[in-house]
Coordinates of C-alpha atoms and ligand atoms in Angstrom, one line a residue:
X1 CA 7.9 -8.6 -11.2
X2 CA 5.2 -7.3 -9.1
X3 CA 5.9 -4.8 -5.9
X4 CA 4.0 -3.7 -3.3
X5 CA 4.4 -1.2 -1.2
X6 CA 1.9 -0.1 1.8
X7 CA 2.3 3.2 4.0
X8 CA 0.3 4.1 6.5
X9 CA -0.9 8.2 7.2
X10 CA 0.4 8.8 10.2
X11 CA 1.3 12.6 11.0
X12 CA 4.2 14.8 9.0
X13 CA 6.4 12.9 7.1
X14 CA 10.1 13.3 8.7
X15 CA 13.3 13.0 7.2
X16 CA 14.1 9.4 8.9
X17 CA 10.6 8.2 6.7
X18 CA 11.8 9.8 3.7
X19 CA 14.9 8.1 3.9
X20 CA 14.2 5.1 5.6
X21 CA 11.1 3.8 3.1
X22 CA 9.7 7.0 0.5
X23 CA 12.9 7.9 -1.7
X24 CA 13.2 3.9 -2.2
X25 CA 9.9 3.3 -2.7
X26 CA 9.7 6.5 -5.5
X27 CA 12.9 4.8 -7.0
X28 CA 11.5 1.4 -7.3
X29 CA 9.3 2.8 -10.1
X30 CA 12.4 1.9 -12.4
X31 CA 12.9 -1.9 -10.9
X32 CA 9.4 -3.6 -11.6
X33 CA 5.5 -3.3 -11.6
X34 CA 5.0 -0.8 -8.5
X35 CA 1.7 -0.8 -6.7
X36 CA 1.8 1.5 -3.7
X37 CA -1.4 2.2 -1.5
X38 CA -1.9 4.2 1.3
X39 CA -3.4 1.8 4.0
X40 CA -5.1 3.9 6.1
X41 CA -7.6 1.3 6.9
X42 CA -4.7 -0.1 9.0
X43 CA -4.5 3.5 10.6
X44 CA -7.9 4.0 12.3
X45 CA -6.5 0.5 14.7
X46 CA -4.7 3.6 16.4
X47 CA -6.4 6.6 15.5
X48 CA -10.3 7.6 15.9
X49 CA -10.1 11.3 15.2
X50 CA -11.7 11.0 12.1
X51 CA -11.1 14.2 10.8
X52 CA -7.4 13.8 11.6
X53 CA -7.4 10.7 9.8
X54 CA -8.8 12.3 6.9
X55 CA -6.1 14.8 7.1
X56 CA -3.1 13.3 7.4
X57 CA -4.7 10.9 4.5
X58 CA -4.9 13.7 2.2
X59 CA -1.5 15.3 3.6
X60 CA 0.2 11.8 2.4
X61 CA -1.4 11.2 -0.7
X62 CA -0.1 15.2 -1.7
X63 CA 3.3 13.7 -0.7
X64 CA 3.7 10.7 -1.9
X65 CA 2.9 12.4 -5.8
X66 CA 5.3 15.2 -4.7
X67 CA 7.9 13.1 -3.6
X68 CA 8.1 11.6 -7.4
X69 CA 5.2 8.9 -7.2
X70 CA 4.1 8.7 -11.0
X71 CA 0.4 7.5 -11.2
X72 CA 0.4 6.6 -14.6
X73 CA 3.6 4.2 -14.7
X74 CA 2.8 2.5 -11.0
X75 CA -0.4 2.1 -9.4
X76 CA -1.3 4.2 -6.7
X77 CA -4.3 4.1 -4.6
X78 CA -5.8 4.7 -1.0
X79 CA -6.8 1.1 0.3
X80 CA -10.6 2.3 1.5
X81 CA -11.1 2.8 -2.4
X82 CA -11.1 -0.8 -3.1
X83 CA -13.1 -1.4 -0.3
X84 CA -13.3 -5.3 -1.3
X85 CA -10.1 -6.0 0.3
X86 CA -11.9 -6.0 3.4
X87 CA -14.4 -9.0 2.2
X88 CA -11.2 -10.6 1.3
X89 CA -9.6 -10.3 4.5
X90 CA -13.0 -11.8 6.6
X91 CA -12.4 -14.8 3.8
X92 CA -8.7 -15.2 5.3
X93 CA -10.0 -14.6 8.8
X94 CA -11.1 -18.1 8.3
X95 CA -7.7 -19.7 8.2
X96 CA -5.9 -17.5 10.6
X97 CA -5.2 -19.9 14.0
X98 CA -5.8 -17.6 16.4
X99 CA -2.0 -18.6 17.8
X100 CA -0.7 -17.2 14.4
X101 CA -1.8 -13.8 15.9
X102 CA -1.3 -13.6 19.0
X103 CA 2.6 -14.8 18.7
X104 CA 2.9 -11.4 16.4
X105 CA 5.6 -9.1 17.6
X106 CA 3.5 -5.9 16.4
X107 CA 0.6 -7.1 18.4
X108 CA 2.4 -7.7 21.3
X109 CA 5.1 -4.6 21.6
X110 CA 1.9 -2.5 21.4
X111 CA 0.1 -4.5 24.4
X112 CA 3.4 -4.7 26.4
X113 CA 3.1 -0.2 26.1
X114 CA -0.6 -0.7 27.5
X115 CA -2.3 0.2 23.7
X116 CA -5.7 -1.4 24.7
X117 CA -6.2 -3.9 22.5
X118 CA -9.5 -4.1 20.0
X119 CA -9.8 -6.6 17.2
X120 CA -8.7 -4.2 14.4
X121 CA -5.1 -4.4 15.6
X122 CA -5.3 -8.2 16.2
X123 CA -6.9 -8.7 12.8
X124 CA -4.2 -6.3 11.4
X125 CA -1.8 -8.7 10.1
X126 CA -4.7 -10.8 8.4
X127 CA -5.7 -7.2 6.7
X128 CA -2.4 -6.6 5.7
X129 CA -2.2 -10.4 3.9
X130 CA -5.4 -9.1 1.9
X131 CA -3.8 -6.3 0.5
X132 CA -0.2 -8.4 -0.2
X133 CA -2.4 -11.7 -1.8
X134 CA -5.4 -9.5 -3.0
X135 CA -2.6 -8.3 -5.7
X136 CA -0.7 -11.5 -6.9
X137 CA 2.4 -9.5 -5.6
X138 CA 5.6 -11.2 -5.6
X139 CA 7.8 -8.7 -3.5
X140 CA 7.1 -6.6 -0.5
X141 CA 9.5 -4.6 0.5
X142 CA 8.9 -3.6 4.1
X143 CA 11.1 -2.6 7.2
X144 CA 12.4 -5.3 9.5
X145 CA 9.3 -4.6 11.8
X146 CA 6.6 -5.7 8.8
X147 CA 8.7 -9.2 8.2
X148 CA 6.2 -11.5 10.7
X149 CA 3.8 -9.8 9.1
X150 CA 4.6 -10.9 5.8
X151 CA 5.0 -14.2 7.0
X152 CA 1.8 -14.6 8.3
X153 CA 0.8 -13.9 5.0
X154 CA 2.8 -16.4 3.2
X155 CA 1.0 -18.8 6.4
X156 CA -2.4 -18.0 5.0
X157 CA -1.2 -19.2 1.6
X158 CA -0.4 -22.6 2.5
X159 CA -3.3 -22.8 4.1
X160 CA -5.9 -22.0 1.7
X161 CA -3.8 -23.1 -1.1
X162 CA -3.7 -26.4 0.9
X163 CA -7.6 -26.6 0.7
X164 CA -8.6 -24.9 -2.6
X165 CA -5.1 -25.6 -5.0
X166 CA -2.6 -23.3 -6.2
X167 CA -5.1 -20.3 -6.1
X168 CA -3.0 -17.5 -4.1
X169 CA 0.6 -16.7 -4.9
X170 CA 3.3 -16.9 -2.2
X171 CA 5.1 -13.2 -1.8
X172 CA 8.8 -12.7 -0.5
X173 CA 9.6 -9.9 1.3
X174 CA 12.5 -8.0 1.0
X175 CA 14.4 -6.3 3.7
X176 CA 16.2 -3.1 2.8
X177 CA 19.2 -3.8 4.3
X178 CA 21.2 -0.5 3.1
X179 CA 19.2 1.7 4.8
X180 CA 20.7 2.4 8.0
X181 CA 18.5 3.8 10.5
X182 CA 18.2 8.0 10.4
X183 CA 19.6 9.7 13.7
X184 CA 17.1 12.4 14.8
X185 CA 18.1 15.9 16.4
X186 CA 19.2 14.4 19.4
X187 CA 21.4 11.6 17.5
X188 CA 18.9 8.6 18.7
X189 CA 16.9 6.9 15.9
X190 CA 14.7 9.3 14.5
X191 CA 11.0 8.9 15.5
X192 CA 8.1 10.4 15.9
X193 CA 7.4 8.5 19.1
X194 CA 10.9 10.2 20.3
X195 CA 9.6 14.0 19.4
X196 CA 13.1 14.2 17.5
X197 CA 12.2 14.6 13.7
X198 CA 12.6 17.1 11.6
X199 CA 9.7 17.6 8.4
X200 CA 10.8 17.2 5.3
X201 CA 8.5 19.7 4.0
X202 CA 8.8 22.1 7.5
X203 CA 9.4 25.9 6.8
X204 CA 12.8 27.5 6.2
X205 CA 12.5 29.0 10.1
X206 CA 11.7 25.4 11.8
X207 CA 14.4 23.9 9.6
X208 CA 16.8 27.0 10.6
X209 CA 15.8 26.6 14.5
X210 CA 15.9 22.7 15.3
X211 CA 19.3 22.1 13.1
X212 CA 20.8 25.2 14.8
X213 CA 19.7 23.5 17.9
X214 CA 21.1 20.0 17.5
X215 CA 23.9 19.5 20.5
X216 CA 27.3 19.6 19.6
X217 CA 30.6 19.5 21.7
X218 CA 32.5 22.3 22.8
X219 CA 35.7 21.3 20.8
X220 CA 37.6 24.8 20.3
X221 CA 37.4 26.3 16.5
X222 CA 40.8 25.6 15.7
X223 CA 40.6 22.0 16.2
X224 CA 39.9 18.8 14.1
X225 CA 36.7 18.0 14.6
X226 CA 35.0 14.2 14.1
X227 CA 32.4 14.3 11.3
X228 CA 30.4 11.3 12.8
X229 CA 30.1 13.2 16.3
X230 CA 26.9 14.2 15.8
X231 CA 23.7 14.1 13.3
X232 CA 25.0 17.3 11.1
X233 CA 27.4 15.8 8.8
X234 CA 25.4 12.5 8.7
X235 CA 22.3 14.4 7.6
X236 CA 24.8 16.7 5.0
X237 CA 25.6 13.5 2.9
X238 CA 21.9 12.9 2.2
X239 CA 21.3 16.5 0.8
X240 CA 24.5 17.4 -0.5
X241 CA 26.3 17.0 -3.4
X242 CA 29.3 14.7 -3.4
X243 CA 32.0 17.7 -3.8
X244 CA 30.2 19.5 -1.4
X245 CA 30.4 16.4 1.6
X246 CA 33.6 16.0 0.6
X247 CA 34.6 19.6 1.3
X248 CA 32.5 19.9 4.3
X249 CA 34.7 16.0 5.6
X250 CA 37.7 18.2 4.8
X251 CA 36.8 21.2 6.2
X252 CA 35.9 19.3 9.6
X253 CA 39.4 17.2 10.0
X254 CA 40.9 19.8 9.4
X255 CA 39.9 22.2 12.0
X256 CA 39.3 26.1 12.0
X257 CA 35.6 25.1 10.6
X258 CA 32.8 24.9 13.8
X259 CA 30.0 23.0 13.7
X260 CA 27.8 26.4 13.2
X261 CA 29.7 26.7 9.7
X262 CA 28.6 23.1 8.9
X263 CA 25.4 23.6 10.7
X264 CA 24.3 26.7 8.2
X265 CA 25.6 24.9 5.1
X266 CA 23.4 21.9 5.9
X267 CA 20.5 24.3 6.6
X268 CA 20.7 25.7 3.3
X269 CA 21.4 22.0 1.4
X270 CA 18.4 20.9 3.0
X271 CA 16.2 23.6 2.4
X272 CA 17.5 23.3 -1.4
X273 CA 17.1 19.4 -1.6
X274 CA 13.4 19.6 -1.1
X275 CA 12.5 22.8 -2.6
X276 CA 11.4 21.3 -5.7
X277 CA 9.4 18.9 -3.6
X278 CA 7.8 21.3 -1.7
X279 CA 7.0 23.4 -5.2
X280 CA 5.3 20.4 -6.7
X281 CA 3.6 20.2 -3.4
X282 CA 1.9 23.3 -3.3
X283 CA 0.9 22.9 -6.0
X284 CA -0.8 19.1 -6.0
X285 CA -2.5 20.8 -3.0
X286 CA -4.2 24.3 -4.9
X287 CA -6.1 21.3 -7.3
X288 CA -7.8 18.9 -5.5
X289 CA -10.1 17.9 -7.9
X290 CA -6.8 17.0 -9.7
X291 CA -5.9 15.0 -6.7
X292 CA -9.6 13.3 -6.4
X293 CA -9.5 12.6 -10.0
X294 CA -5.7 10.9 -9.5
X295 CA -6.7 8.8 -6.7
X296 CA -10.2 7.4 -8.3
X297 CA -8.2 6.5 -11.3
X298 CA -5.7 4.5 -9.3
X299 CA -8.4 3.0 -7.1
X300 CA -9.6 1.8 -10.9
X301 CA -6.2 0.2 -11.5
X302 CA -6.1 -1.7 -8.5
X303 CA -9.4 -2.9 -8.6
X304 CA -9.1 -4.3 -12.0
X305 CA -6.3 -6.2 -10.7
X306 CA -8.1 -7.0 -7.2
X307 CA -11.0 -8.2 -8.9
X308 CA -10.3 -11.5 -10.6
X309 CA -8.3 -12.7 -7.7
X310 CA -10.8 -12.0 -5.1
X311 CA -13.5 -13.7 -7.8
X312 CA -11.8 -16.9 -7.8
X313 CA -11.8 -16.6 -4.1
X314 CA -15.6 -16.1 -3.2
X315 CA -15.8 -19.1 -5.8
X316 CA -13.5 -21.4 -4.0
X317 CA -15.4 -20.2 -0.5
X318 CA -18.7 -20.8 -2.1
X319 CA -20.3 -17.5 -1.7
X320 CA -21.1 -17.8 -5.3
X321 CA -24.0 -20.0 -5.1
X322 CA -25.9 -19.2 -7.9
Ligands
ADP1 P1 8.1 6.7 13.5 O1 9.1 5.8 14.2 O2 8.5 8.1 13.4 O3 6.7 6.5 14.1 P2 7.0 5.0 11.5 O4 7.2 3.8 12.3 O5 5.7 5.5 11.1 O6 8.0 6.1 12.0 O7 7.9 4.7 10.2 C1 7.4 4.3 8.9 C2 8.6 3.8 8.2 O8 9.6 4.8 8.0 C3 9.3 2.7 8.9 O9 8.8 1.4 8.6 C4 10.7 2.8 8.3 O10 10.8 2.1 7.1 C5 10.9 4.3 8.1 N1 11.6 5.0 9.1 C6 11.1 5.6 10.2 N2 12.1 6.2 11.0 C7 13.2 5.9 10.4 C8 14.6 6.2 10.7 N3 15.0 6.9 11.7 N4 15.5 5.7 9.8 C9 15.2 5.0 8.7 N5 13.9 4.7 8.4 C10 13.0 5.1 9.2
LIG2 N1 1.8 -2.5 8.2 C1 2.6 -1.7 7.3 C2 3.3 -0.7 8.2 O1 3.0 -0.4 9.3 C3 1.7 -1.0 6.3 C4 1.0 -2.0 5.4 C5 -0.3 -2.3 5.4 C6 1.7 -2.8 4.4 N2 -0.5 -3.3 4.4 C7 0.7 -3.6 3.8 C8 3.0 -2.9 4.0 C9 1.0 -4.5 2.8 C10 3.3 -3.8 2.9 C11 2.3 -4.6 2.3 O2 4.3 -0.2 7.7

């Protein structure tokens, strides 16, 4: 079975991210063939700093390895390296109904918040087929968010299967449905549009100030306290160990514990939880001709699996004329 994952650089990563779509994408390593690209072609539809963009390209690539991607079992690559994904797409432009489009949620939440339209971000969804039928992929785990998406590229599979035969392969996706949705600092979901994250990879003194910060009621220290009040225990059973939740759980319901206790202790688990990260990190980051020579070699991989699909394509188009 063949999986794809897509990520787009966008800024730090925050704990909600890690959670929400990096720790299961690392751990899908084990389930099936894992290709995972950074799509930051998608990116520049919102961002046109370019040397952000570079930036927080490189910043993600240096995570993603950190986090536990392994280049040599899955493939990973940055999606402008196989630049012939975007001759696919144009290719699939052709039999996109412009009504397939414009009834996309994606396109039209970002309209509806007065982002000016261009065609990149109409044209996104077609993109975003390219890389999914570029790859033969079967599965494509996305957030609830990326499902039209996915259907529109299953749409563009009947269509050009319809004209040219059973040339593309139809992809399912696959909706995490465990992952409940990471409460930020101020106990709403956890976004960067909200200015509530926390950095996985922020410095002991950020992680020390903004948990120390989170609001929590004024029940007296004696007292029982509820664990799922607010974010802290929530947050403690993702970097704890299992003894260690179910001593803080005790320790709460029983009362004579206050929130700064639990507050401290989850400090410290998180700042444990991604040291070794952070480490591997560092060091990802002091070799970047490691890093350059990494990425070319995954751009290689995906290529030699991009090719022969895309091949039959521009044959069934007729852009092979000779
Ligand atoms: P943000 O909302 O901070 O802009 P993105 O939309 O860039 O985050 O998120 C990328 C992916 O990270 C999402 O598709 C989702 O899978 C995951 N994610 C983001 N925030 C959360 C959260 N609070 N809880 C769980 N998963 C999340
Ligand atoms: N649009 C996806 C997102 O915003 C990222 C993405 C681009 C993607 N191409 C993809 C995801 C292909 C899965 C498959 O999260």
């Amino acid at each position: 079975m063949r999986i794809l994952s897509g990520i787009k650089p966008s800024g730090e990563i925050h704990f909600g991210n890690y959670l929400g779509m990096l720790k299961p994408m690392v751990e899908s390593q084990s389930r099936g063939e894992l290709l995972c690209f950074i799509a930051n072609l998608h990116s520049l539809t919102t961002v046109f700093d370019g040397e952000q963009m570079a930036a927080w390209t490189r910043q993600m690539a240096i995570d993603i390895l950190a986090l536990g991607m392994d280049p040599e079992k899955s493939v990973f690559w940055m999606q402008s390296d196989v630049p012939e994904v975007a001759e696919f797409s144009w290719y699939l432009s052709n039999y996109t109904p412009m009504g397939l489009l414009e009834r996309c949620h994606a396109y039209k939440d970002k309209i509806a918040n007065g982002i000016s339209a261009n065609h990149g971000l109409f044209a996104y969804p077609v993109l975003m087929a390219a890389d999914i039928l570029g790859y033969g992929v079967n599965k494509v785990p996305v957030g609830r968010d990326q499902k039209q998406h996915v259907e529109v590229a299953r749409d563009l599979v009947d269509a050009f299967n319809h004209r040219h035969g059973e040339i593309l392969v139809k992809p399912d996706p696959e909706i995490g449905e465990d992952v409940a949705t990471v409460q930020g600092l101020d106990g709403q979901k956890m976004s960067k549009s909200y200015g509530n994250t926390l950095g996985i990879f922020a410095d002991a003194a950020e992680v020390k100030k903004k948990i120390m910060a989170i609001a929590t009621d004024s029940t007296p220290l004696e007292d029982p306290k509820d664990p799922d009040a607010n974010p802290v225990f929530a947050w403690y059973k993702h970097v704890a160990s299992p003894d260690a939740v179910a001593e803080m759980d005790r320790k709460l319901r029983a009362g004579g514990y206050g929130w700064g206790h639990a507050k401290k202790e989850l400090v410290q688990a998180y700042l444990d939880h991604f040291a070794p990260y952070r480490a591997r990190r560092a060091e990802i980051a002091a070799d970047l001709d490691g890093l350059k020579k990494i990425m070319a070699r995954g751009a290689e991989k995906a290529r030699a699996i991009h090719l022969p699909i895309l091949e039959n394509v521009r044959r069934c188009v007729g852009v092979r004329y000779l």
